[in-house]
Amino acid sequence: KTGGTTTAMTIDKDGQVTKPLQPYFNAKRDSAVQLTAGTYQDIAFASEYKDVGSNFDGTTFTAPVTGVYSFSVGIRLDNADTDVSYYNFWLNTSNRSYHQLRDMRLSQDSIFIFAMNVIADMDANDTAKFQINQQGGTNQTNVNNSTNFFGYLLG
């Protein structure tokens, strides 16, 4: 279209729908960050590949509208300590917290890769952020800079 209007939705002849204004973000860490044992640590994602609607500020996503959202995080931990009892991965939203606990029992310090997917009901202006809690061990585990976080409005 012309005249300063923006296309909000396109349906092609095959029924395929695109919504170029649909809220979406995809971000990754720009450097490693060391975990502190015994704390719930917010994980910041400074490098944004995409942020349709500018709803992600590096740590927190703010829902622009009420709806159902999909979030995914891919985590790489370097130097995961043999003395760690567990890692608890959290996606905290204003309405609910989603978490997955990983009992480690490692025989040697190693790399650990983990993925988490969540479908969350959110109201307009609700927030979502990702956190990690390390229980036990020393402060040597690093969240690798290849760790990424993304989300989008399903409907």
XYZ file of C-alpha atoms in Angstrom:
155
model
C 0.000 0.000 0.000
C 1.003 3.609 -0.374
C 0.235 6.861 1.386
C 1.966 6.128 4.698
C -0.138 3.137 5.731
C 1.390 -0.015 7.202
C 0.294 -3.514 6.282
C -0.655 -5.313 9.499
C -1.597 -8.659 7.939
C -1.295 -10.330 4.559
C -3.102 -13.455 3.391
C -1.731 -14.883 0.159
C -3.627 -16.949 -2.424
C -2.639 -20.173 -0.594
C -4.084 -18.943 2.714
C -0.666 -18.278 4.292
C -0.874 -15.449 6.825
C 1.962 -13.072 7.688
C 1.780 -10.444 10.413
C 4.835 -8.187 10.167
C 3.841 -6.191 13.273
C 3.320 -9.252 15.527
C 5.321 -8.750 18.785
C 8.527 -10.788 18.615
C 12.043 -10.648 20.035
C 15.207 -12.706 19.623
C 18.266 -11.859 21.708
C 21.505 -13.435 22.940
C 24.173 -12.767 25.495
C 27.041 -10.696 24.197
C 29.548 -12.079 26.721
C 29.800 -14.806 29.346
C 28.498 -14.124 32.859
C 29.482 -16.064 35.967
C 26.743 -17.498 38.188
C 26.767 -16.812 41.918
C 25.851 -19.896 43.964
C 22.701 -19.581 46.060
C 21.125 -16.639 44.217
C 18.425 -16.219 41.602
C 20.273 -14.355 38.902
C 18.582 -12.402 36.092
C 20.219 -13.238 32.777
C 20.640 -10.235 30.492
C 20.590 -10.551 26.708
C 22.270 -7.447 25.290
C 22.493 -8.409 21.613
C 19.094 -8.239 19.939
C 18.681 -9.803 16.525
C 15.106 -8.607 16.285
C 12.606 -6.779 18.497
C 9.346 -6.132 16.657
C 7.464 -3.583 18.741
C 10.451 -2.725 20.997
C 9.016 -4.723 23.918
C 12.296 -6.290 25.128
C 14.820 -4.239 27.124
C 17.720 -6.715 27.421
C 16.422 -8.510 30.512
C 12.636 -8.151 30.511
C 9.903 -8.571 27.902
C 6.776 -6.467 28.455
C 3.583 -7.742 26.804
C 2.064 -5.019 24.621
C -1.355 -6.739 24.534
C -3.241 -9.430 26.440
C -2.715 -12.829 24.849
C -0.867 -16.115 24.772
C 2.899 -15.878 24.281
C 5.550 -18.439 23.415
C 9.009 -18.144 25.021
C 12.114 -20.237 24.477
C 15.578 -20.081 25.927
C 18.659 -22.031 24.874
C 21.359 -22.115 27.547
C 24.975 -23.195 27.496
C 26.746 -23.388 30.836
C 30.546 -23.636 30.805
C 32.575 -25.014 33.736
C 29.487 -26.542 35.354
C 30.880 -27.516 38.760
C 30.878 -31.119 40.070
C 29.835 -29.790 43.499
C 26.625 -28.160 42.236
C 23.552 -29.924 43.632
C 21.262 -28.534 40.952
C 20.501 -25.662 38.616
C 16.999 -24.223 38.638
C 15.962 -22.472 35.410
C 13.110 -19.961 35.738
C 10.946 -18.041 33.329
C 9.118 -15.583 35.555
C 6.025 -13.811 34.249
C 3.746 -11.464 36.133
C 1.054 -14.180 36.253
C 3.122 -17.299 36.906
C 6.618 -18.716 37.268
C 7.727 -21.658 35.156
C 10.779 -23.585 36.247
C 12.772 -26.694 35.497
C 15.204 -28.211 37.957
C 18.280 -30.083 36.733
C 19.982 -32.383 39.231
C 23.596 -32.349 38.068
C 25.710 -35.103 39.720
C 28.574 -34.463 37.324
C 31.717 -36.587 37.491
C 33.845 -33.691 36.223
C 33.483 -29.979 35.507
C 31.867 -29.791 32.096
C 29.687 -27.997 29.558
C 25.920 -28.297 30.057
C 23.341 -27.427 27.391
C 19.676 -26.906 28.220
C 16.549 -25.672 26.431
C 13.262 -24.483 27.898
C 9.983 -23.688 26.130
C 6.968 -22.057 27.758
C 3.486 -21.054 26.579
C 2.265 -18.290 28.915
C -0.944 -16.300 29.330
C -0.067 -12.656 29.767
C -2.053 -9.478 30.245
C -1.039 -6.182 28.647
C 2.001 -4.750 30.509
C 2.850 -8.074 32.202
C 6.541 -8.909 32.147
C 8.670 -12.000 31.538
C 12.335 -12.573 32.353
C 14.725 -15.500 32.575
C 16.675 -16.439 35.716
C 19.052 -19.184 36.838
C 19.654 -20.395 40.389
C 22.751 -22.498 41.173
C 22.600 -24.493 44.396
C 25.932 -25.534 45.850
C 29.355 -25.573 44.306
C 31.705 -22.697 43.652
C 31.215 -19.533 41.633
C 32.841 -20.891 38.476
C 29.911 -21.716 36.173
C 29.574 -19.297 33.252
C 26.491 -18.651 31.140
C 28.053 -18.748 27.661
C 27.527 -15.919 25.177
C 25.756 -18.361 22.822
C 22.794 -18.443 25.252
C 19.673 -16.956 23.630
C 16.117 -15.979 24.540
C 13.177 -15.345 22.253
C 9.443 -14.925 22.402
C 6.411 -13.930 20.379
C 2.682 -13.420 20.591
C 0.784 -16.536 19.523
C -2.623 -14.921 19.676
